[in-house]
CSV table of C-alpha atoms and ligand atoms in Angstrom, one decimal:
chain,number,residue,atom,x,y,z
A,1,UNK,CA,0.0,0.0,0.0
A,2,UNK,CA,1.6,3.3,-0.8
A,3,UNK,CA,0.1,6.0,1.3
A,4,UNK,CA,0.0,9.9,0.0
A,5,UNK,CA,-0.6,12.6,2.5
A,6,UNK,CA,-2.1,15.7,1.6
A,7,UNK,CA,-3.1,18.8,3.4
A,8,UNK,CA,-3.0,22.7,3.4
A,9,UNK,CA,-1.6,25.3,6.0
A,10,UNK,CA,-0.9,28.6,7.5
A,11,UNK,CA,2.7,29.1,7.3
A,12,UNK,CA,2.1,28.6,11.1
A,13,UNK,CA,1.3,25.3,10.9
A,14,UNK,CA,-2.5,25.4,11.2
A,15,UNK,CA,-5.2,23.3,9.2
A,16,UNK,CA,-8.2,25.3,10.2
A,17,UNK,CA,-8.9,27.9,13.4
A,18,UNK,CA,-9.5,27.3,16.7
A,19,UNK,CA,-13.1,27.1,15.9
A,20,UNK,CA,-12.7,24.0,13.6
A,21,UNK,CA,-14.3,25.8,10.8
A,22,UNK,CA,-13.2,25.4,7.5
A,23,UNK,CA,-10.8,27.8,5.7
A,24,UNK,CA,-9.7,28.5,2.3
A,25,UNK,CA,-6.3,28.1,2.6
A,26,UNK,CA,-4.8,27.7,-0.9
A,27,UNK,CA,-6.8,28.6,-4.4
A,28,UNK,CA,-7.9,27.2,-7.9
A,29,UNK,CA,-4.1,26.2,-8.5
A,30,UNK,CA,-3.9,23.9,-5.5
A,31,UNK,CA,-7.0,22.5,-5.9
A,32,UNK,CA,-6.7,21.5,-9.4
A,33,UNK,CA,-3.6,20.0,-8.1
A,34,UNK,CA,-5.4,18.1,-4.9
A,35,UNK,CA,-8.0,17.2,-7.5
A,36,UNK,CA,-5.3,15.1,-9.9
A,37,UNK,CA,-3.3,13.4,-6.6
A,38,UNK,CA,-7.3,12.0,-5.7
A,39,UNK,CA,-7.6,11.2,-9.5
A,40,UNK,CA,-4.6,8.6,-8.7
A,41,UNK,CA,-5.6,7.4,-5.5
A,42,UNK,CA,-7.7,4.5,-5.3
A,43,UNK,CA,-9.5,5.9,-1.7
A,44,UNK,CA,-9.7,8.8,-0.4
A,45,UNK,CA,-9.2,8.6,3.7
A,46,UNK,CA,-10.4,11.2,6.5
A,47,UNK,CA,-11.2,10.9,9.8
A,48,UNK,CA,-14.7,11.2,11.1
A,49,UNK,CA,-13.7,15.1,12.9
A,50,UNK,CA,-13.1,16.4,9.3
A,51,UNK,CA,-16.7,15.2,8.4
A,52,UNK,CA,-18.0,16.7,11.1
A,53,UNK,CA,-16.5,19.9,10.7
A,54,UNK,CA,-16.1,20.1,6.8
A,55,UNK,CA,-19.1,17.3,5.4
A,56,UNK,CA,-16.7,17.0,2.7
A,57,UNK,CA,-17.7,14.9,-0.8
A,58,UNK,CA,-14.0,13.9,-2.1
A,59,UNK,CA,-15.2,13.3,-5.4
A,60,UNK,CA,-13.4,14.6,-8.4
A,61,UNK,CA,-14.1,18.2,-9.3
A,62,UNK,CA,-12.5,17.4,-13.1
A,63,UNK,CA,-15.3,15.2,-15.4
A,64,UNK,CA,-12.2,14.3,-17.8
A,65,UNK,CA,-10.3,12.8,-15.1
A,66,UNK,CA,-13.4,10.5,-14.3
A,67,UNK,CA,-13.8,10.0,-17.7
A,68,UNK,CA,-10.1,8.9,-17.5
A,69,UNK,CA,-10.7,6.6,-15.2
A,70,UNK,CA,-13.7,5.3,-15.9
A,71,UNK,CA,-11.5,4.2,-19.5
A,72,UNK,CA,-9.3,2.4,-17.8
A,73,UNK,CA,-11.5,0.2,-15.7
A,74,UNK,CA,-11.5,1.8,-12.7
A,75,UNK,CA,-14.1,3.4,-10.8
A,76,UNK,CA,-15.2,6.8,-11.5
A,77,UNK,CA,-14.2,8.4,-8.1
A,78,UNK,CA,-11.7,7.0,-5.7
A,79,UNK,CA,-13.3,5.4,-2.8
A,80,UNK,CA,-13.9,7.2,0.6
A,81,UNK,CA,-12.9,6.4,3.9
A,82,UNK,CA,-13.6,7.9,7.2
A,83,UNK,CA,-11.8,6.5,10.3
A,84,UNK,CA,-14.9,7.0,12.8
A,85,UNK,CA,-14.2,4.5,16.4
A,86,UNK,CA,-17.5,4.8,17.3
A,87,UNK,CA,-19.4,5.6,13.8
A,88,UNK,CA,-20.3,9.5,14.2
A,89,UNK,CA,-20.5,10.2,11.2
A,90,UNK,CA,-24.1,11.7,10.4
A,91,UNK,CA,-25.7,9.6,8.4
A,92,UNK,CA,-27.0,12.2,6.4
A,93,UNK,CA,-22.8,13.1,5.7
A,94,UNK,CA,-22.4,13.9,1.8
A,95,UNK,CA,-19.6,11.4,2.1
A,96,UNK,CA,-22.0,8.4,2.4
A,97,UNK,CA,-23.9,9.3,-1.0
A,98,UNK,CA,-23.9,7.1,-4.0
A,99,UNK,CA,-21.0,9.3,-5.8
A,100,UNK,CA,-18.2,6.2,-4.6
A,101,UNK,CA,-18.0,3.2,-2.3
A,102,UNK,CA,-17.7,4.7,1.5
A,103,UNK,CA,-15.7,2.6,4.0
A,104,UNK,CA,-16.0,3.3,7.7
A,105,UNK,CA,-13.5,1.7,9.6
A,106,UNK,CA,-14.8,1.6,13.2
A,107,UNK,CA,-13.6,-0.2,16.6
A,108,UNK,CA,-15.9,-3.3,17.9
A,109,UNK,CA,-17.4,-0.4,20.4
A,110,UNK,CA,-19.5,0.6,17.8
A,111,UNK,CA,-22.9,-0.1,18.9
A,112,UNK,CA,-24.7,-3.0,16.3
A,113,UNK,CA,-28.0,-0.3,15.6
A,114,UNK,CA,-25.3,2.6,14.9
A,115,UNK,CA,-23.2,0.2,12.3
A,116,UNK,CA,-26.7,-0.9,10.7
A,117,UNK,CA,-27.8,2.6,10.5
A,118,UNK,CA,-24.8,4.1,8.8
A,119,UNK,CA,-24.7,1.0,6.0
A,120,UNK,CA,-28.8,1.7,5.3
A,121,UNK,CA,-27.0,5.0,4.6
A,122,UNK,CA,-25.3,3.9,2.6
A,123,UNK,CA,-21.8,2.9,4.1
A,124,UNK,CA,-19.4,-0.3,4.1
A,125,UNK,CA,-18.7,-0.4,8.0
A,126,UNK,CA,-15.5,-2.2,8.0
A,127,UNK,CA,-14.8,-3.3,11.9
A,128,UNK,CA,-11.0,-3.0,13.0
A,129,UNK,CA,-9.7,-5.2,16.0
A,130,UNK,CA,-11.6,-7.0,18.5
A,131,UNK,CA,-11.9,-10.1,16.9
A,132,UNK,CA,-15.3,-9.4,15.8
A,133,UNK,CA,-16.8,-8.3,19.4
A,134,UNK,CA,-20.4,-7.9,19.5
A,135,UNK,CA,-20.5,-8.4,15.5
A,136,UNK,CA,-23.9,-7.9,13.7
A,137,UNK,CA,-22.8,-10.8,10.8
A,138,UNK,CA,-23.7,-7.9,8.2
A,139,UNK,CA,-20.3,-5.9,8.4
A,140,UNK,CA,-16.6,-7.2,7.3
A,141,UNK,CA,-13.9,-7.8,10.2
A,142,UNK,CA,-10.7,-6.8,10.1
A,143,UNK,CA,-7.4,-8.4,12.2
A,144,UNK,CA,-6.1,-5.5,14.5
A,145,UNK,CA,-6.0,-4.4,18.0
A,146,UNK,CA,-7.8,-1.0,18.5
A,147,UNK,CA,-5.8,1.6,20.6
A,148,UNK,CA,-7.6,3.0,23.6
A,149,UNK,CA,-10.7,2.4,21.8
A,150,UNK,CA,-9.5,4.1,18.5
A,151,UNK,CA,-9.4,2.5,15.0
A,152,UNK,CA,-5.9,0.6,14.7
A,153,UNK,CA,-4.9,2.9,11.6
A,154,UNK,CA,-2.3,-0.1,10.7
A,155,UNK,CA,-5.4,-2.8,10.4
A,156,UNK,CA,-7.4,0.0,8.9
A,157,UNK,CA,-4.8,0.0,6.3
A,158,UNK,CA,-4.2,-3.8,5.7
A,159,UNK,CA,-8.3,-3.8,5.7
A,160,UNK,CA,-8.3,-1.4,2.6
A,161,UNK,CA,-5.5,-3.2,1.3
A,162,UNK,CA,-7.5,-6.8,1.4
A,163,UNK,CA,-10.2,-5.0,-1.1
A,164,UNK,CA,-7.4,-4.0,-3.7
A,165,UNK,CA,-6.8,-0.8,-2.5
A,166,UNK,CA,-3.0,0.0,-3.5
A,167,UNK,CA,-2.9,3.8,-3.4
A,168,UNK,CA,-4.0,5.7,-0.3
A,169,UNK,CA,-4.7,9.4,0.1
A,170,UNK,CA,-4.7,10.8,3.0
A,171,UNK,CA,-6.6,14.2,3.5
A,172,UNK,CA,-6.5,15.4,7.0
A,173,UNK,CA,-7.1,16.2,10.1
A,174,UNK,CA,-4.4,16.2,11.6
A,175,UNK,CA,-5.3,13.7,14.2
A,176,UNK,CA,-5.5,10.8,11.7
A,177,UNK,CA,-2.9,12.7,9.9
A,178,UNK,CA,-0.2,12.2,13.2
A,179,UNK,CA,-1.7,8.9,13.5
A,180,UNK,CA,-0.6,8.2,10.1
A,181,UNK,CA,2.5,8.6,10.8
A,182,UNK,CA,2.9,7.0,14.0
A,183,UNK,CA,2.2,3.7,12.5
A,184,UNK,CA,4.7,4.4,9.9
A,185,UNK,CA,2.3,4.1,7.1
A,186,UNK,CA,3.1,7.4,5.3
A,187,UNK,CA,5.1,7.5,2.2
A,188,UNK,CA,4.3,10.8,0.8
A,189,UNK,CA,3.6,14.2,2.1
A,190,UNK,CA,2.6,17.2,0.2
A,191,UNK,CA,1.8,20.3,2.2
A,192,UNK,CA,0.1,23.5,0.7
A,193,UNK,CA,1.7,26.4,2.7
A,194,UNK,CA,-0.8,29.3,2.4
A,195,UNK,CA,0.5,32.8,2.8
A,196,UNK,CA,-1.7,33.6,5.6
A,197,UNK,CA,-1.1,33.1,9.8
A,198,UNK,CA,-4.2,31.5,11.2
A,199,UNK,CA,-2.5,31.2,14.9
A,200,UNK,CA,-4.4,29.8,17.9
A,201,UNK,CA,-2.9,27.3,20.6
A,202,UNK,CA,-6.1,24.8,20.2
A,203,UNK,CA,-6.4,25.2,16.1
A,204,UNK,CA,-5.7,21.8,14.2
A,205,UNK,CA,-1.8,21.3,13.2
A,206,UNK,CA,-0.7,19.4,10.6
A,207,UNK,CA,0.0,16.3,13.2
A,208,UNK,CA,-1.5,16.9,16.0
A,209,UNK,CA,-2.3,13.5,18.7
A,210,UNK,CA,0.0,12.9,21.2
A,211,UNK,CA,3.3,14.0,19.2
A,212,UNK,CA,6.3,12.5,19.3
A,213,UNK,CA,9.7,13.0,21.8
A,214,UNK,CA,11.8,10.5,19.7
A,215,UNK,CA,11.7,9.2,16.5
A,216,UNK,CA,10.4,11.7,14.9
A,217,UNK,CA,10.1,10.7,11.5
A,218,UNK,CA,11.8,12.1,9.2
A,219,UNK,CA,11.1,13.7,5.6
A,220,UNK,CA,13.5,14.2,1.9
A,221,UNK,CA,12.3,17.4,0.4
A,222,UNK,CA,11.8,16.2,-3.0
A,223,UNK,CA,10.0,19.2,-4.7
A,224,UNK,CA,8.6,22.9,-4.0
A,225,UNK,CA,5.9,24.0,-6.4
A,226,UNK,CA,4.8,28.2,-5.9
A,227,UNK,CA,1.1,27.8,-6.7
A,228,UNK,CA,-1.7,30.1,-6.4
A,229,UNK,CA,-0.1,32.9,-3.4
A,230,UNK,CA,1.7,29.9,-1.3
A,231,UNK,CA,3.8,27.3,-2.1
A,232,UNK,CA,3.4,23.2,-2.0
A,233,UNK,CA,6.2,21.4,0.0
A,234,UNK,CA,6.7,17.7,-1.3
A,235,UNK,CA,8.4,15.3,0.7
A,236,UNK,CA,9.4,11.3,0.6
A,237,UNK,CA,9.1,9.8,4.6
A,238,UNK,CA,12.6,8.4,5.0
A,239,UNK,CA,13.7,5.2,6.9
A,240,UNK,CA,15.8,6.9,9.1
A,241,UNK,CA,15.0,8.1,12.8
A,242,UNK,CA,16.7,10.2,15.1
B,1,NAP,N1,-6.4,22.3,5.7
B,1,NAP,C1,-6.6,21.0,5.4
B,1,NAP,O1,-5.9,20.5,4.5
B,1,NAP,C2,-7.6,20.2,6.2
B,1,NAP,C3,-7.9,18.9,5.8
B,1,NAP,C4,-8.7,18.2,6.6
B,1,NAP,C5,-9.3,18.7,7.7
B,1,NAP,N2,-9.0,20.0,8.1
B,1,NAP,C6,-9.5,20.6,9.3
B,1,NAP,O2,-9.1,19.8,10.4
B,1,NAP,C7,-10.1,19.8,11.4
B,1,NAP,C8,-10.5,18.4,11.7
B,1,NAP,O3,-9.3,17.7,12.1
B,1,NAP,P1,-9.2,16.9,13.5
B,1,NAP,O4,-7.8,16.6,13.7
B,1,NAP,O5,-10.1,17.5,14.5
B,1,NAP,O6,-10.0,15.5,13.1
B,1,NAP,P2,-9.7,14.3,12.1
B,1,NAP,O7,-8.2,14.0,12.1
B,1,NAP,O8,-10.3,14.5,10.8
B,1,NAP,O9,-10.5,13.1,12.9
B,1,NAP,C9,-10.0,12.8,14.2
B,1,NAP,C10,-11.0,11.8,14.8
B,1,NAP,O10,-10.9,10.5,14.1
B,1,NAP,C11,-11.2,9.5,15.0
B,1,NAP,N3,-10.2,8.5,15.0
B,1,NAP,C12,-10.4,7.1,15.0
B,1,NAP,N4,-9.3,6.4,15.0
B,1,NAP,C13,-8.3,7.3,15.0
B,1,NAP,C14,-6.9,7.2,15.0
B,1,NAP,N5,-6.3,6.0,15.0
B,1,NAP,N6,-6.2,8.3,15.0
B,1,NAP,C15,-6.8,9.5,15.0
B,1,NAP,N7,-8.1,9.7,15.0
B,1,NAP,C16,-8.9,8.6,15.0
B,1,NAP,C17,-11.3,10.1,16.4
B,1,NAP,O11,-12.7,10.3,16.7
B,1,NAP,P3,-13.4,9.0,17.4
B,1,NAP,O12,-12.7,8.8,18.7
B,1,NAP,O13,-14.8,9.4,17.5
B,1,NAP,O14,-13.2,7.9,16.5
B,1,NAP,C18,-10.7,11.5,16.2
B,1,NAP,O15,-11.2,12.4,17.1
B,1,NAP,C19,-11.3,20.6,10.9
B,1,NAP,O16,-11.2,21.9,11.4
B,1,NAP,C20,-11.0,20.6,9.4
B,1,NAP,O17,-11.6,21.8,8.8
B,1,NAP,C21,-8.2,20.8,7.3
């Protein structure tokens, strides 16, 4: 599985304000580009506090690059996938509409009526860890220990991977984002570095979670694009700790 990360921020660091509220943070440029990295992903993954806040679609904007797609056998839009422990996600989320397949990979403490609610809306609950505790028989089960009740991100992974997912995109927030890398699943990371400070001790970072005090992972800087008023950092995640 090759993982992509992609997100954008304020040259301090920020994905959003302090109010969680989404922000234009780059401009047609970068989201032309955003729109041709989803184009090559198979799925599309967020986690369930970036529905909440944004009710994002992740569907491609460009009609040729579906067209594309749809050419060379593939589906139309890349598949989405929200990592939701308990399944919040509304089930009225734009996400779970007919556009792609929608995988939600939760933790065995989502209740049974919640999963069976969120796949009459239209979702594939995929359950991470647990060994299949308090199972409905309807969903798929996934090998993995969940972390303090949160989605194992590593199962979630090898989950996607088992239904011939091969390219992952990542799009935020920066909790699954830091999550992401703590499992050392990330290959990838562009960042969109908007002109703009958003500031704000309790606004989304990049990586937010627990952070890390040691091996801190560490990036190439493979390409710098200026694009729109900013500029879009790309990196390859190394090997190599310190
Ligand atoms: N600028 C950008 O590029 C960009 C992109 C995306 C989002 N955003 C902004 O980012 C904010 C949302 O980010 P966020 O960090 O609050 O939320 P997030 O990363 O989208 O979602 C975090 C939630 O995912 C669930 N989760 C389940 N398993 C997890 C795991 N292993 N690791 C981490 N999370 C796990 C947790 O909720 P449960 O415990 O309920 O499972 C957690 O609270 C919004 O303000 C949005 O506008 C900005």
């Amino acid at each position: 599985m090759h993982v992509v990360v992609n997100a954008a921020q304020s040259v301090d660091g920020k994905l959003a304000t302090r109010r969680r509220e989404q922000l234009r943070i780059s401009g047609a440029e970068d989201f032309d580009r955003v729109d041709r990295v989803r184009a090559a992903a198979d799925a599309v993954l967020v986690g369930v506090g970036t529905v909440i806040a944004d009710d994002p679609h992740l569907t491609l904007d460009e009609e040729d690059r579906r067209v594309e797609r749809l050419r060379n056998g593939r589906p139309g839009n890349p598949a989405r996938v929200v990592v939701d422990s308990t399944g919040r996600t509304p089930t009225d989320a734009r996400i779970l509409d007919d556009a792609a397949t929608t995988y939600l990979l939760v933790s065995p403490a989502t209740p049974p009526e919640r999963r069976e609610a969120l796949e009459a809306a239209g979702a594939e609950v995929v359950v991470v860890g647990g060994g299949g505790k308090g199972g409905t028989g309807s969903e798929s089960e996934a090998e993995g220990e969940s972390d303090e009740g949160h989605v194992d991100l590593g199962a979630g992974i090898d989950a996607l991977a088992e239904r011939g997912i091969d390219r992952l995109m990542v799009e935020g927030g920066g909790e699954v984002i830091y999550s992401c890398f703590a499992a050392e699943a990330v290959d990838e990371l562009h960042v969109y570095v908007g002109s703009m400070v958003i500031g704000g001790r309790d606004a989304p970072t990049l990586a937010d979670g627990e952070g890390f005090t040691d091996a801190f992972p560490r990036l190439d800087l493979v390409g710098t694009e200026r694009l729109d008023d900013g500029i879009v950092l790309s990196y390859e995640v190394g090997d190599g700790e310190s």
